[in-house]
Amino acid sequence: MKYSPKTEGFFEKVYAVARLIPYGRVTNYGAIARYIGSGGSARMVGWAMNGAGKHPDVPAHRVVNRIGMLTGKHHFSGTNLMQQLLESEGIRVEEDQVVDFKKVFWDPLKELES
DNA sequence: TGATTGACTATGA
DNA sequence: TTCATAGCCAATC
């Protein structure tokens, strides 16, 4: 499991953005990928999240796919841990999908722009 | 070394 | 509107 310096930077960027996600908000992989300049490599964000376990500060549960579906819930300890975490933040989840996703969606490109 | 997979997204039929 | 396919890049087999 050796990471190249460049890859490590990519991972760090993903984690950095993930940590900036406000409480009670969620974002998607594509937005993060685009924000860090990785373009359409949304999959790499997901892969980075796979290694987010080493970074307790990274709220991976606030990152879902573009339609607000909790595709990564199976990567958490429990099958419903991700949903519990989101609900504990006031985010409603139904059928593995975030309700009012549009309203709780947090786009780093717009929120962090300046 | 080459092929396959993956927590995705966008596009076309 | 829903389903299928292509593109993405790194890690794993």
Short mmCIF file of N, CA, C and O in Angstrom, two decimals, chain A residues 39-106:
data_model
loop_
_atom_site.label_atom_id
_atom_site.label_comp_id
_atom_site.label_asym_id
_atom_site.label_seq_id
_atom_site.Cartn_x
_atom_site.Cartn_y
_atom_site.Cartn_z
N GLY A 39 -11.01 16.73 -12.28
CA GLY A 39 -11.92 16.59 -13.39
C GLY A 39 -12.96 15.52 -13.16
O GLY A 39 -13.59 15.47 -12.13
N GLY A 40 -13.15 14.66 -14.11
CA GLY A 40 -14.18 13.65 -14.01
C GLY A 40 -13.78 12.41 -13.24
O GLY A 40 -14.44 11.41 -13.33
N SER A 41 -12.68 12.51 -12.52
CA SER A 41 -12.23 11.33 -11.77
C SER A 41 -12.96 11.19 -10.45
O SER A 41 -12.32 11.08 -9.41
N ALA A 42 -14.26 11.19 -10.51
CA ALA A 42 -15.04 11.06 -9.27
C ALA A 42 -14.75 9.74 -8.59
O ALA A 42 -14.81 9.62 -7.37
N ARG A 43 -14.40 8.74 -9.37
CA ARG A 43 -14.13 7.42 -8.80
C ARG A 43 -12.95 7.46 -7.85
O ARG A 43 -12.88 6.74 -6.87
N MET A 44 -12.00 8.31 -8.17
CA MET A 44 -10.81 8.40 -7.32
C MET A 44 -11.18 8.98 -5.97
O MET A 44 -10.58 8.65 -4.96
N VAL A 45 -12.18 9.86 -5.97
CA VAL A 45 -12.63 10.41 -4.69
C VAL A 45 -13.19 9.29 -3.84
O VAL A 45 -12.91 9.19 -2.65
N GLY A 46 -13.96 8.44 -4.47
CA GLY A 46 -14.51 7.31 -3.75
C GLY A 46 -13.39 6.41 -3.24
O GLY A 46 -13.43 5.91 -2.13
N TRP A 47 -12.39 6.24 -4.08
CA TRP A 47 -11.26 5.41 -3.68
C TRP A 47 -10.52 6.06 -2.52
O TRP A 47 -10.05 5.40 -1.60
N ALA A 48 -10.42 7.35 -2.58
CA ALA A 48 -9.75 8.09 -1.50
C ALA A 48 -10.53 7.90 -0.21
O ALA A 48 -9.95 7.73 0.87
N MET A 49 -11.84 7.90 -0.33
CA MET A 49 -12.68 7.72 0.85
C MET A 49 -12.45 6.34 1.44
O MET A 49 -12.62 6.11 2.62
N ASN A 50 -12.10 5.41 0.57
CA ASN A 50 -11.82 4.06 1.02
C ASN A 50 -10.68 4.08 2.03
O ASN A 50 -10.61 3.27 2.94
N GLY A 51 -9.77 5.04 1.85
CA GLY A 51 -8.64 5.16 2.77
C GLY A 51 -8.89 6.22 3.83
O GLY A 51 -8.01 6.54 4.62
N ALA A 52 -10.10 6.74 3.85
CA ALA A 52 -10.44 7.79 4.82
C ALA A 52 -10.56 7.23 6.22
O ALA A 52 -10.61 7.97 7.20
N GLY A 53 -10.59 5.90 6.31
CA GLY A 53 -10.69 5.28 7.62
C GLY A 53 -9.53 5.64 8.52
O GLY A 53 -9.63 5.65 9.74
N LYS A 54 -8.41 5.98 7.89
CA LYS A 54 -7.23 6.37 8.66
C LYS A 54 -7.32 7.82 9.12
O LYS A 54 -6.51 8.28 9.89
N HIS A 55 -8.31 8.51 8.58
CA HIS A 55 -8.48 9.92 8.93
C HIS A 55 -9.83 10.14 9.62
O HIS A 55 -10.82 10.41 8.97
N PRO A 56 -9.84 10.02 10.94
CA PRO A 56 -11.09 10.14 11.71
C PRO A 56 -11.79 11.47 11.49
O PRO A 56 -12.99 11.56 11.66
N ASP A 57 -11.05 12.50 11.14
CA ASP A 57 -11.64 13.82 10.95
C ASP A 57 -12.43 13.93 9.66
O ASP A 57 -13.12 14.90 9.43
N VAL A 58 -12.30 12.93 8.80
CA VAL A 58 -12.98 13.00 7.51
C VAL A 58 -14.38 12.39 7.59
O VAL A 58 -14.53 11.20 7.78
N PRO A 59 -15.39 13.23 7.47
CA PRO A 59 -16.79 12.75 7.52
C PRO A 59 -17.21 12.11 6.21
O PRO A 59 -17.92 12.72 5.41
N ALA A 60 -16.78 10.92 5.97
CA ALA A 60 -17.08 10.24 4.71
C ALA A 60 -18.58 10.00 4.55
O ALA A 60 -19.07 9.85 3.43
N HIS A 61 -19.30 10.01 5.64
CA HIS A 61 -20.74 9.75 5.56
C HIS A 61 -21.49 10.93 4.92
O HIS A 61 -22.63 10.80 4.53
N ARG A 62 -20.80 12.09 4.85
CA ARG A 62 -21.45 13.25 4.24
C ARG A 62 -21.19 13.30 2.74
O ARG A 62 -21.56 14.26 2.08
N VAL A 63 -20.54 12.30 2.24
CA VAL A 63 -20.26 12.26 0.80
C VAL A 63 -21.09 11.14 0.15
O VAL A 63 -20.94 9.98 0.49
N VAL A 64 -21.95 11.54 -0.76
CA VAL A 64 -22.79 10.56 -1.45
C VAL A 64 -22.66 10.76 -2.96
O VAL A 64 -21.98 11.68 -3.41
N ASN A 65 -23.31 9.94 -3.73
CA ASN A 65 -23.20 10.10 -5.18
C ASN A 65 -24.09 11.25 -5.66
O ASN A 65 -24.76 11.90 -4.86
N ARG A 66 -24.14 11.47 -6.94
CA ARG A 66 -24.79 12.68 -7.46
C ARG A 66 -26.28 12.75 -7.22
O ARG A 66 -26.87 13.81 -7.23
N ILE A 67 -26.93 11.62 -7.04
CA ILE A 67 -28.37 11.64 -6.80
C ILE A 67 -28.71 11.55 -5.32
O ILE A 67 -29.85 11.45 -4.95
N GLY A 68 -27.67 11.61 -4.47
CA GLY A 68 -27.90 11.58 -3.04
C GLY A 68 -28.09 10.18 -2.50
O GLY A 68 -28.61 9.99 -1.40
N MET A 69 -27.65 9.21 -3.23
CA MET A 69 -27.79 7.83 -2.78
C MET A 69 -26.59 7.41 -1.94
O MET A 69 -25.45 7.73 -2.26
N LEU A 70 -26.86 6.70 -0.86
CA LEU A 70 -25.78 6.28 0.05
C LEU A 70 -25.08 5.03 -0.48
O LEU A 70 -25.10 3.97 0.12
N THR A 71 -24.45 5.19 -1.61
CA THR A 71 -23.79 4.05 -2.25
C THR A 71 -22.64 3.49 -1.42
O THR A 71 -22.25 2.36 -1.60
N GLY A 72 -22.10 4.31 -0.55
CA GLY A 72 -20.94 3.86 0.22
C GLY A 72 -21.29 3.34 1.59
O GLY A 72 -20.41 3.06 2.40
N LYS A 73 -22.55 3.20 1.89
CA LYS A 73 -22.95 2.77 3.23
C LYS A 73 -22.41 1.39 3.59
O LYS A 73 -22.13 1.10 4.74
N HIS A 74 -22.21 0.56 2.59
CA HIS A 74 -21.74 -0.80 2.86
C HIS A 74 -20.26 -0.84 3.24
O HIS A 74 -19.74 -1.87 3.61
N HIS A 75 -19.61 0.30 3.10
CA HIS A 75 -18.20 0.37 3.46
C HIS A 75 -18.03 0.78 4.91
O HIS A 75 -16.93 0.82 5.43
N PHE A 76 -19.11 1.12 5.56
CA PHE A 76 -19.04 1.48 6.97
C PHE A 76 -19.16 0.22 7.83
O PHE A 76 -19.55 -0.83 7.33
N SER A 77 -18.85 0.40 9.10
CA SER A 77 -18.88 -0.74 10.01
C SER A 77 -20.21 -1.47 9.92
O SER A 77 -20.26 -2.66 9.69
N GLY A 78 -21.29 -0.72 10.13
CA GLY A 78 -22.61 -1.33 10.06
C GLY A 78 -23.28 -0.99 8.75
O GLY A 78 -22.92 -0.03 8.10
N THR A 79 -24.27 -1.77 8.38
CA THR A 79 -24.94 -1.51 7.11
C THR A 79 -25.76 -0.22 7.17
O THR A 79 -26.05 0.38 6.16
N ASN A 80 -26.12 0.18 8.39
CA ASN A 80 -26.95 1.39 8.50
C ASN A 80 -26.28 2.49 9.30
O ASN A 80 -26.89 3.45 9.72
N LEU A 81 -24.98 2.33 9.52
CA LEU A 81 -24.24 3.33 10.30
C LEU A 81 -24.23 4.68 9.59
O LEU A 81 -24.47 5.72 10.20
N MET A 82 -24.00 4.64 8.31
CA MET A 82 -23.94 5.88 7.53
C MET A 82 -25.26 6.64 7.63
O MET A 82 -25.28 7.84 7.85
N GLN A 83 -26.34 5.92 7.50
CA GLN A 83 -27.65 6.56 7.57
C GLN A 83 -27.89 7.13 8.96
O GLN A 83 -28.42 8.24 9.10
N GLN A 84 -27.46 6.40 9.97
CA GLN A 84 -27.64 6.88 11.34
C GLN A 84 -26.90 8.17 11.57
O GLN A 84 -27.41 9.11 12.16
N LEU A 85 -25.67 8.22 11.07
CA LEU A 85 -24.85 9.42 11.23
C LEU A 85 -25.52 10.61 10.55
O LEU A 85 -25.57 11.71 11.11
N LEU A 86 -26.02 10.39 9.37
CA LEU A 86 -26.69 11.47 8.63
C LEU A 86 -27.96 11.92 9.35
O LEU A 86 -28.20 13.12 9.50
N GLU A 87 -28.73 10.98 9.81
CA GLU A 87 -29.97 11.32 10.50
C GLU A 87 -29.69 12.05 11.80
O GLU A 87 -30.46 12.91 12.20
N SER A 88 -28.57 11.71 12.42
CA SER A 88 -28.22 12.37 13.67
C SER A 88 -27.83 13.83 13.41
O SER A 88 -27.77 14.65 14.32
N GLU A 89 -27.58 14.14 12.14
CA GLU A 89 -27.23 15.52 11.80
C GLU A 89 -28.43 16.27 11.24
O GLU A 89 -28.33 17.39 10.76
N GLY A 90 -29.58 15.60 11.26
CA GLY A 90 -30.80 16.26 10.79
C GLY A 90 -31.10 16.00 9.33
O GLY A 90 -32.01 16.59 8.77
N ILE A 91 -30.32 15.10 8.71
CA ILE A 91 -30.55 14.79 7.31
C ILE A 91 -31.49 13.58 7.21
O ILE A 91 -31.19 12.53 7.77
N ARG A 92 -32.58 13.75 6.52
CA ARG A 92 -33.52 12.65 6.38
C ARG A 92 -33.06 11.69 5.30
O ARG A 92 -32.63 12.10 4.22
N VAL A 93 -33.15 10.42 5.60
CA VAL A 93 -32.71 9.40 4.64
C VAL A 93 -33.80 8.35 4.46
O VAL A 93 -34.33 7.82 5.43
N GLU A 94 -34.13 8.08 3.21
CA GLU A 94 -35.15 7.07 2.93
C GLU A 94 -34.70 6.20 1.77
O GLU A 94 -34.26 6.71 0.75
N GLU A 95 -34.80 4.89 1.96
CA GLU A 95 -34.41 3.98 0.90
C GLU A 95 -32.98 4.24 0.44
O GLU A 95 -32.72 4.34 -0.75
N ASP A 96 -32.08 4.39 1.40
CA ASP A 96 -30.67 4.64 1.08
C ASP A 96 -30.47 5.90 0.24
O ASP A 96 -29.52 6.02 -0.49
N GLN A 97 -31.39 6.82 0.37
CA GLN A 97 -31.28 8.03 -0.42
C GLN A 97 -31.61 9.24 0.43
O GLN A 97 -32.53 9.22 1.24
N VAL A 98 -30.84 10.32 0.24
CA VAL A 98 -31.03 11.54 1.03
C VAL A 98 -32.28 12.28 0.55
O VAL A 98 -32.41 12.57 -0.63
N VAL A 99 -33.16 12.57 1.50
CA VAL A 99 -34.38 13.32 1.17
C VAL A 99 -34.03 14.80 1.09
O VAL A 99 -33.23 15.31 1.87
N ASP A 100 -34.61 15.51 0.13
CA ASP A 100 -34.29 16.92 -0.07
C ASP A 100 -32.80 17.12 -0.29
O ASP A 100 -32.19 18.05 0.22
N PHE A 101 -32.25 16.20 -1.05
CA PHE A 101 -30.81 16.24 -1.31
C PHE A 101 -30.38 17.60 -1.86
O PHE A 101 -29.33 18.11 -1.51
N LYS A 102 -31.21 18.17 -2.68
CA LYS A 102 -30.91 19.46 -3.29
C LYS A 102 -30.72 20.55 -2.24
O LYS A 102 -29.89 21.44 -2.38
N LYS A 103 -31.48 20.43 -1.17
CA LYS A 103 -31.43 21.47 -0.13
C LYS A 103 -30.23 21.30 0.79
O LYS A 103 -29.68 22.28 1.28
N VAL A 104 -29.84 20.08 1.04
CA VAL A 104 -28.71 19.84 1.95
C VAL A 104 -27.39 19.71 1.20
O VAL A 104 -26.34 19.58 1.80
N PHE A 105 -27.50 19.75 -0.12
CA PHE A 105 -26.29 19.62 -0.93
C PHE A 105 -25.35 20.81 -0.72
O PHE A 105 -25.76 21.96 -0.69
N TRP A 106 -24.09 20.49 -0.55
CA TRP A 106 -23.06 21.51 -0.32
C TRP A 106 -22.00 21.40 -1.41
O TRP A 106 -21.30 20.40 -1.49
#
